[in-house]
Amino acid sequence: MNKRFIAFILVLLIAVGGVFAEGLNINGQPKVTISGTIGPFFVHGLLDGEDNYSGTQSIPNAFTSPNVFKYGFETNEASYEITMTVTDFLQDGGDGVVKIKSITANGIDLGTPIEGVYVLFSNDENSFTKSSTTITIVPAIAANLVGEKDHAGVNIGDNETYATAGNGDYEATITFIASGS
Amino acid sequence: MKRYLLITLLLVAILTLGAAPNQVTIKLTTSVPEVLVHGFLKDGDTTTIYAEEDKDNAFDPDGVEFTYAVKTNTSIRMTVYATVTPFYRQDPENPAEVNIAQVRVKDEGGDESTVENTGDEYELVTFTPNKGGMAVYAYTLTVIANADEVANAPAGDYKSTVSIGITTGN
């Protein structure tokens, strides 16, 4: 009986000692959630330098010198499409027309536009994108181009080349439209 | 004779009672437990420590600030460390992330320093409480996202989680 009592007392002392020997209680790991939003952006334009986007650009002497310009863009949008439309050279103050024979991007013929619209870039990737392309516009210069197809697949009329058109100032407009989501 | 003996016994009994102490004493003993609570202070209030905090505008070039605090009555040397996840884009179908560029810590005296990243952890501060009694020790933490990665990341909402641990006696 005495031995049982002594054993009981020892167990009790050990248990109580264990309670008091417990270490400092610290309240877990607090957490802070920090949030940020990256807003969508789309910058595009005509490049006269590496990163200088210009909204407009004029190229004079379009019938006698190369019509070459660089278009670029950068965006962080997940999907986007960039299209280009090109008018004929239209006579200023008149109804004369000079057709465009062909259009290339980085030296590759763009082929025939769909309903007058070229799709230059499209993307569904989920990343920041920065790109550019060099566009070359080739007017219908020579008279022997009459009867051939222009860049849009339309026949070039008798007075629709540089060599056969009426005199005056002519201007073609190239428009880039970007859409994203 | 018996009468004298009885009287003598009565006198002894009375004298004995009169010699009894006229005051008693009880000693109350207890102990103040060691307390260590850590978390975040909000809105300038230094009395309440919160286990969770939310901060916005984390992509500010100057980073996002929050106040971490330890409330304790101990004088045990302790080390505070943080694990900081990258900023994860909140779009499971199109994941992206922005890494942490820098974690800074500023003490109550205004001394600020950049914290080295050791593996997955940032060892924020090691200190020994010395204010005496229960006191709050506050630190301003700043988390700065990698600006280049922010500039080149896809648009969207991003979140990072900062978990703060504490070890004592080191």
CSV table of C-alpha atoms in Angstrom, one decimal:
chain,number,residue,atom,x,y,z
A,1,MET,CA,0.0,0.0,0.0
A,2,ASN,CA,2.8,2.4,0.9
A,3,LYS,CA,4.6,1.6,-2.3
A,4,ARG,CA,1.5,2.4,-4.4
A,5,PHE,CA,1.0,5.7,-2.6
A,6,ILE,CA,4.6,6.7,-3.2
A,7,ALA,CA,4.3,5.7,-6.9
A,8,PHE,CA,1.1,7.8,-7.1
A,9,ILE,CA,2.8,10.8,-5.6
A,10,LEU,CA,5.8,10.5,-8.0
A,11,VAL,CA,3.5,10.4,-11.0
A,12,LEU,CA,1.6,13.4,-9.8
A,13,LEU,CA,4.8,15.4,-9.2
A,14,ILE,CA,6.1,14.5,-12.7
A,15,ALA,CA,2.8,15.6,-14.3
A,16,VAL,CA,2.7,18.8,-12.4
A,17,GLY,CA,6.3,19.5,-13.2
A,18,GLY,CA,5.6,18.9,-16.8
A,19,VAL,CA,2.9,21.6,-16.8
A,20,PHE,CA,5.1,24.2,-15.3
A,21,ALA,CA,8.0,23.3,-17.5
A,22,GLU,CA,6.0,24.2,-20.6
A,23,GLY,CA,7.7,26.8,-22.8
A,24,LEU,CA,6.6,30.3,-23.7
A,25,ASN,CA,3.4,30.2,-25.6
A,26,ILE,CA,3.5,32.3,-28.8
A,27,ASN,CA,0.3,33.0,-30.8
A,28,GLY,CA,1.2,31.2,-34.1
A,29,GLN,CA,2.3,33.0,-37.2
A,30,PRO,CA,0.4,36.2,-38.1
A,31,LYS,CA,-0.1,36.9,-41.7
A,32,VAL,CA,-0.5,39.9,-43.9
A,33,THR,CA,-1.9,39.6,-47.4
A,34,ILE,CA,-0.6,42.3,-49.7
A,35,SER,CA,-2.5,42.9,-52.9
A,36,GLY,CA,-1.6,44.8,-56.1
A,37,THR,CA,-3.2,45.3,-59.4
A,38,ILE,CA,-1.4,45.7,-62.7
A,39,GLY,CA,-3.7,47.7,-64.9
A,40,PRO,CA,-3.9,46.9,-68.6
A,41,PHE,CA,-2.1,49.1,-71.0
A,42,PHE,CA,-1.6,49.3,-74.7
A,43,VAL,CA,0.9,51.6,-76.4
A,44,HIS,CA,1.3,51.6,-80.1
A,45,GLY,CA,2.3,53.9,-82.8
A,46,LEU,CA,4.8,54.7,-85.5
A,47,LEU,CA,8.4,54.4,-84.4
A,48,ASP,CA,11.1,56.9,-85.2
A,49,GLY,CA,13.3,55.4,-82.6
A,50,GLU,CA,13.4,52.3,-80.5
A,51,ASP,CA,10.7,53.3,-78.0
A,52,ASN,CA,9.2,56.5,-79.3
A,53,TYR,CA,5.7,55.9,-80.4
A,54,SER,CA,4.2,58.6,-82.6
A,55,GLY,CA,0.5,59.0,-83.3
A,56,THR,CA,1.1,60.4,-86.8
A,57,GLN,CA,3.8,60.4,-89.4
A,58,SER,CA,4.0,61.9,-92.9
A,59,ILE,CA,6.1,60.6,-95.7
A,60,PRO,CA,6.6,63.0,-98.5
A,61,ASN,CA,7.5,62.2,-102.1
A,62,ALA,CA,5.6,58.9,-101.9
A,63,PHE,CA,5.9,58.3,-105.6
A,64,THR,CA,9.6,58.8,-106.0
A,65,SER,CA,11.0,57.4,-102.7
A,66,PRO,CA,10.4,54.3,-100.7
A,67,ASN,CA,7.4,54.4,-98.4
A,68,VAL,CA,8.9,52.6,-95.5
A,69,PHE,CA,7.9,53.1,-91.9
A,70,LYS,CA,8.0,51.1,-88.7
A,71,TYR,CA,5.0,50.4,-86.6
A,72,GLY,CA,5.3,49.0,-83.1
A,73,PHE,CA,3.3,48.3,-79.9
A,74,GLU,CA,3.7,47.0,-76.4
A,75,THR,CA,1.0,45.7,-74.1
A,76,ASN,CA,0.4,43.5,-71.1
A,77,GLU,CA,-3.1,42.5,-72.1
A,78,ALA,CA,-3.8,38.9,-72.4
A,79,SER,CA,-5.4,39.1,-75.9
A,80,TYR,CA,-5.3,41.7,-78.5
A,81,GLU,CA,-5.6,42.3,-82.2
A,82,ILE,CA,-4.0,44.9,-84.3
A,83,THR,CA,-5.4,45.7,-87.7
A,84,MET,CA,-4.3,48.0,-90.5
A,85,THR,CA,-6.4,49.6,-93.3
A,86,VAL,CA,-4.9,51.4,-96.3
A,87,THR,CA,-6.5,53.8,-98.6
A,88,ASP,CA,-5.5,54.4,-102.2
A,89,PHE,CA,-3.6,57.6,-103.0
A,90,LEU,CA,-6.5,60.1,-103.3
A,91,GLN,CA,-6.1,63.3,-105.2
A,92,ASP,CA,-6.2,66.4,-103.0
A,93,GLY,CA,-9.2,68.5,-104.2
A,94,GLY,CA,-10.0,66.1,-107.1
A,95,ASP,CA,-11.2,62.6,-107.7
A,96,GLY,CA,-8.0,61.2,-109.1
A,97,VAL,CA,-6.7,57.9,-107.7
A,98,VAL,CA,-3.4,56.1,-107.7
A,99,LYS,CA,-3.6,52.5,-106.6
A,100,ILE,CA,-1.2,50.7,-104.3
A,101,LYS,CA,0.3,47.7,-105.9
A,102,SER,CA,1.6,45.8,-102.9
A,103,ILE,CA,2.2,46.0,-99.2
A,104,THR,CA,4.8,44.1,-97.2
A,105,ALA,CA,5.6,43.7,-93.5
A,106,ASN,CA,9.2,42.9,-92.7
A,107,GLY,CA,9.6,42.1,-96.4
A,108,ILE,CA,6.7,39.6,-96.5
A,109,ASP,CA,3.8,40.3,-98.8
A,110,LEU,CA,0.7,40.8,-96.7
A,111,GLY,CA,-1.5,39.3,-99.4
A,112,THR,CA,-5.1,40.4,-99.9
A,113,PRO,CA,-6.9,42.0,-97.0
A,114,ILE,CA,-10.2,40.7,-95.7
A,115,GLU,CA,-12.9,43.3,-96.3
A,116,GLY,CA,-10.1,45.9,-96.6
A,117,VAL,CA,-8.5,45.0,-93.3
A,118,TYR,CA,-5.1,43.5,-92.6
A,119,VAL,CA,-4.6,41.7,-89.3
A,120,LEU,CA,-1.0,42.5,-88.4
A,121,PHE,CA,-0.8,41.1,-84.9
A,122,SER,CA,-3.0,38.9,-82.8
A,123,ASN,CA,-2.3,37.2,-79.5
A,124,ASP,CA,-3.9,35.1,-76.8
A,125,GLU,CA,-0.8,34.7,-74.8
A,126,ASN,CA,-0.7,35.7,-71.2
A,127,SER,CA,2.3,37.9,-71.1
A,128,PHE,CA,3.7,41.3,-71.7
A,129,THR,CA,4.4,41.7,-75.4
A,130,LYS,CA,6.5,44.2,-77.3
A,131,SER,CA,6.8,43.9,-81.1
A,132,SER,CA,7.2,45.9,-84.3
A,133,THR,CA,7.2,45.5,-88.0
A,134,THR,CA,8.5,47.5,-90.9
A,135,ILE,CA,5.8,48.3,-93.4
A,136,THR,CA,6.5,49.0,-97.1
A,137,ILE,CA,3.9,50.6,-99.3
A,138,VAL,CA,4.5,50.2,-103.0
A,139,PRO,CA,2.4,52.5,-105.2
A,140,ALA,CA,1.3,51.5,-108.7
A,141,ILE,CA,3.9,53.5,-110.6
A,142,ALA,CA,4.3,52.1,-114.1
A,143,ALA,CA,1.7,52.4,-116.8
A,144,ASN,CA,1.9,48.8,-117.6
A,145,LEU,CA,0.3,47.9,-114.3
A,146,VAL,CA,-3.0,49.0,-115.6
A,147,GLY,CA,-5.3,46.0,-115.6
A,148,GLU,CA,-3.3,44.2,-113.0
A,149,LYS,CA,-4.6,43.6,-109.4
A,150,ASP,CA,-3.7,46.1,-106.7
A,151,HIS,CA,-2.8,45.0,-103.2
A,152,ALA,CA,-6.5,44.5,-102.3
A,153,GLY,CA,-7.2,42.3,-105.4
A,154,VAL,CA,-8.9,45.1,-107.3
A,155,ASN,CA,-8.1,45.8,-110.9
A,156,ILE,CA,-6.0,48.9,-111.5
A,157,GLY,CA,-7.8,51.3,-113.8
A,158,ASP,CA,-6.5,53.2,-116.7
A,159,ASN,CA,-5.8,56.4,-114.8
A,160,GLU,CA,-4.9,54.7,-111.5
A,161,THR,CA,-1.1,54.6,-111.8
A,162,TYR,CA,1.4,57.3,-111.2
A,163,ALA,CA,2.2,57.3,-114.9
A,164,THR,CA,-1.4,57.6,-116.1
A,165,ALA,CA,-3.1,59.7,-113.3
A,166,GLY,CA,-3.9,63.3,-113.5
A,167,ASN,CA,-1.5,65.8,-112.0
A,168,GLY,CA,-1.9,67.0,-108.4
A,169,ASP,CA,-1.2,66.1,-104.9
A,170,TYR,CA,-2.1,62.7,-103.7
A,171,GLU,CA,-2.3,61.2,-100.2
A,172,ALA,CA,-2.8,57.7,-98.9
A,173,THR,CA,-3.7,57.1,-95.3
A,174,ILE,CA,-2.7,54.0,-93.3
A,175,THR,CA,-4.6,53.5,-90.1
A,176,PHE,CA,-3.8,51.0,-87.3
A,177,ILE,CA,-6.4,49.9,-84.9
A,178,ALA,CA,-5.6,48.0,-81.7
A,179,SER,CA,-8.2,46.2,-79.6
A,180,GLY,CA,-7.5,44.2,-76.5
A,181,SER,CA,-9.2,42.4,-73.6
B,1,MET,CA,-8.1,20.3,48.6
B,2,LYS,CA,-9.9,19.2,45.5
B,3,ARG,CA,-11.4,22.7,45.3
B,4,TYR,CA,-7.9,24.3,45.2
B,5,LEU,CA,-6.9,21.9,42.5
B,6,LEU,CA,-9.9,22.7,40.4
B,7,ILE,CA,-9.3,26.4,40.8
B,8,THR,CA,-5.6,26.0,39.9
B,9,LEU,CA,-6.6,24.1,36.7
B,10,LEU,CA,-9.1,26.8,35.8
B,11,LEU,CA,-6.4,29.5,36.2
B,12,VAL,CA,-4.0,27.6,34.1
B,13,ALA,CA,-6.6,27.1,31.4
B,14,ILE,CA,-7.5,30.8,31.4
B,15,LEU,CA,-3.8,31.9,31.3
B,16,THR,CA,-3.2,29.5,28.4
B,17,LEU,CA,-6.1,31.0,26.4
B,18,GLY,CA,-4.9,34.5,27.1
B,19,ALA,CA,-1.4,33.6,25.7
B,20,ALA,CA,-2.9,32.5,22.3
B,21,PRO,CA,-1.9,34.7,19.4
B,22,ASN,CA,-4.4,37.5,18.6
B,23,GLN,CA,-3.6,37.7,14.9
B,24,VAL,CA,-3.3,35.2,12.1
B,25,THR,CA,-1.4,35.6,8.8
B,26,ILE,CA,-2.1,34.0,5.4
B,27,LYS,CA,0.4,34.4,2.6
B,28,LEU,CA,-1.0,34.6,-1.0
B,29,THR,CA,1.5,33.6,-3.6
B,30,THR,CA,1.0,33.6,-7.4
B,31,SER,CA,3.0,34.4,-10.5
B,32,VAL,CA,2.6,36.6,-13.6
B,33,PRO,CA,2.8,34.3,-16.6
B,34,GLU,CA,5.1,35.1,-19.5
B,35,VAL,CA,3.2,36.6,-22.3
B,36,LEU,CA,4.3,37.0,-25.9
B,37,VAL,CA,1.8,38.1,-28.5
B,38,HIS,CA,2.8,39.2,-32.0
B,39,GLY,CA,0.9,40.5,-35.0
B,40,PHE,CA,0.0,43.7,-36.6
B,41,LEU,CA,-1.0,47.2,-35.5
B,42,LYS,CA,-3.7,49.0,-37.4
B,43,ASP,CA,-4.8,52.6,-37.8
B,44,GLY,CA,-2.3,53.9,-35.3
B,45,ASP,CA,-3.7,51.9,-32.4
B,46,THR,CA,-0.9,50.4,-30.3
B,47,THR,CA,-3.1,48.5,-27.9
B,48,THR,CA,-4.7,45.8,-30.2
B,49,ILE,CA,-2.5,43.3,-32.0
B,50,TYR,CA,-4.2,41.6,-35.0
B,51,ALA,CA,-3.2,38.2,-36.3
B,52,GLU,CA,-4.1,39.2,-39.9
B,53,GLU,CA,-3.8,42.3,-42.0
B,54,ASP,CA,-4.6,43.2,-45.6
B,55,LYS,CA,-2.8,45.9,-47.6
B,56,ASP,CA,-3.4,47.2,-51.1
B,57,ASN,CA,-1.4,49.1,-53.7
B,58,ALA,CA,1.5,46.7,-53.3
B,59,PHE,CA,2.9,47.7,-56.7
B,60,ASP,CA,3.6,51.2,-55.6
B,61,PRO,CA,7.3,51.9,-56.5
B,62,ASP,CA,7.9,52.6,-52.8
B,63,GLY,CA,6.3,49.3,-51.8
B,64,VAL,CA,3.6,48.6,-49.2
B,65,GLU,CA,4.1,49.3,-45.5
B,66,PHE,CA,2.6,47.7,-42.5
B,67,THR,CA,3.3,47.7,-38.8
B,68,TYR,CA,4.4,44.5,-37.0
B,69,ALA,CA,4.5,44.4,-33.2
B,70,VAL,CA,5.5,42.2,-30.4
B,71,LYS,CA,3.8,42.6,-27.0
B,72,THR,CA,5.6,40.8,-24.2
B,73,ASN,CA,6.5,41.0,-20.6
B,74,THR,CA,9.5,38.8,-21.0
B,75,SER,CA,13.1,39.8,-21.5
B,76,ILE,CA,13.9,36.8,-23.6
B,77,ARG,CA,16.1,37.4,-26.7
B,78,MET,CA,14.0,36.7,-29.8
B,79,THR,CA,14.4,36.6,-33.5
B,80,VAL,CA,11.6,37.6,-35.9
B,81,TYR,CA,11.6,36.2,-39.4
B,82,ALA,CA,9.2,36.4,-42.3
B,83,THR,CA,8.4,34.2,-45.3
B,84,VAL,CA,7.2,36.2,-48.2
B,85,THR,CA,5.6,34.5,-51.2
B,86,PRO,CA,5.9,36.1,-54.7
B,87,PHE,CA,2.9,38.0,-55.9
B,88,TYR,CA,0.7,35.4,-57.6
B,89,ARG,CA,-1.8,36.5,-60.3
B,90,GLN,CA,-5.3,35.7,-59.1
B,91,ASP,CA,-6.3,33.9,-62.3
B,92,PRO,CA,-5.7,30.1,-62.0
B,93,GLU,CA,-6.1,29.6,-65.8
B,94,ASN,CA,-3.5,32.1,-66.6
B,95,PRO,CA,-1.0,32.1,-63.8
B,96,ALA,CA,1.8,34.6,-63.5
B,97,GLU,CA,3.9,36.0,-60.7
B,98,VAL,CA,5.9,38.9,-59.7
B,99,ASN,CA,8.8,38.4,-57.3
B,100,ILE,CA,9.8,40.4,-54.3
B,101,ALA,CA,12.6,42.9,-54.8
B,102,GLN,CA,13.2,44.0,-51.3
B,103,VAL,CA,12.0,43.8,-47.7
B,104,ARG,CA,12.9,46.6,-45.4
B,105,VAL,CA,12.4,47.0,-41.6
B,106,LYS,CA,12.4,50.2,-39.6
B,107,ASP,CA,12.5,50.2,-35.8
B,108,GLU,CA,10.9,52.6,-33.4
B,109,GLY,CA,13.9,54.8,-33.5
B,110,GLY,CA,13.6,55.3,-37.2
B,111,ASP,CA,16.6,53.2,-38.2
B,112,GLU,CA,15.7,51.4,-41.4
B,113,SER,CA,17.6,48.6,-43.2
B,114,THR,CA,17.2,46.2,-46.0
B,115,VAL,CA,16.7,42.6,-44.9
B,116,GLU,CA,18.8,39.9,-46.5
B,117,ASN,CA,16.9,37.0,-48.0
B,118,THR,CA,18.2,33.8,-46.6
B,119,GLY,CA,16.7,31.0,-48.5
B,120,ASP,CA,12.9,31.3,-48.2
B,121,GLU,CA,13.1,33.5,-45.2
B,122,TYR,CA,13.9,37.1,-44.3
B,123,GLU,CA,15.4,37.5,-40.8
B,124,LEU,CA,13.7,40.8,-39.8
B,125,VAL,CA,15.1,41.6,-36.4
B,126,THR,CA,16.7,40.1,-33.4
B,127,PHE,CA,16.2,41.9,-30.1
B,128,THR,CA,15.9,41.5,-26.3
B,129,PRO,CA,12.9,43.3,-24.8
B,130,ASN,CA,14.2,45.9,-22.4
B,131,LYS,CA,11.3,48.2,-21.5
B,132,GLY,CA,10.4,46.4,-18.3
B,133,GLY,CA,7.0,45.0,-17.7
B,134,MET,CA,4.5,44.5,-20.4
B,135,ALA,CA,5.4,46.5,-23.5
B,136,VAL,CA,4.9,46.7,-27.2
B,137,TYR,CA,7.8,46.7,-29.6
B,138,ALA,CA,6.8,47.8,-33.1
B,139,TYR,CA,8.5,47.7,-36.4
B,140,THR,CA,7.5,49.1,-39.8
B,141,LEU,CA,7.9,46.6,-42.6
B,142,THR,CA,8.0,47.5,-46.2
B,143,VAL,CA,7.7,45.0,-49.1
B,144,ILE,CA,8.7,46.2,-52.5
B,145,ALA,CA,7.8,44.2,-55.7
B,146,ASN,CA,10.3,43.8,-58.5
B,147,ALA,CA,9.6,46.9,-60.6
B,148,ASP,CA,10.9,45.4,-63.9
B,149,GLU,CA,8.7,42.3,-63.4
B,150,VAL,CA,5.7,44.5,-62.7
B,151,ALA,CA,6.3,46.4,-65.9
B,152,ASN,CA,6.5,43.3,-67.9
B,153,ALA,CA,3.8,41.2,-66.2
B,154,PRO,CA,0.3,40.6,-67.7
B,155,ALA,CA,-2.5,42.7,-66.4
B,156,GLY,CA,-4.5,41.5,-63.4
B,157,ASP,CA,-4.8,41.2,-59.7
B,158,TYR,CA,-1.9,39.8,-57.7
B,159,LYS,CA,-1.5,38.7,-54.1
B,160,SER,CA,1.5,37.9,-51.8
B,161,THR,CA,1.4,36.5,-48.3
B,162,VAL,CA,3.8,37.5,-45.6
B,163,SER,CA,3.9,35.1,-42.7
B,164,ILE,CA,5.8,36.1,-39.6
B,165,GLY,CA,7.4,33.7,-37.2
B,166,ILE,CA,9.3,34.3,-34.0
B,167,THR,CA,11.8,32.2,-32.2
B,168,THR,CA,13.1,32.8,-28.6
B,169,GLY,CA,16.2,32.1,-26.7
B,170,ASN,CA,18.6,32.4,-29.6
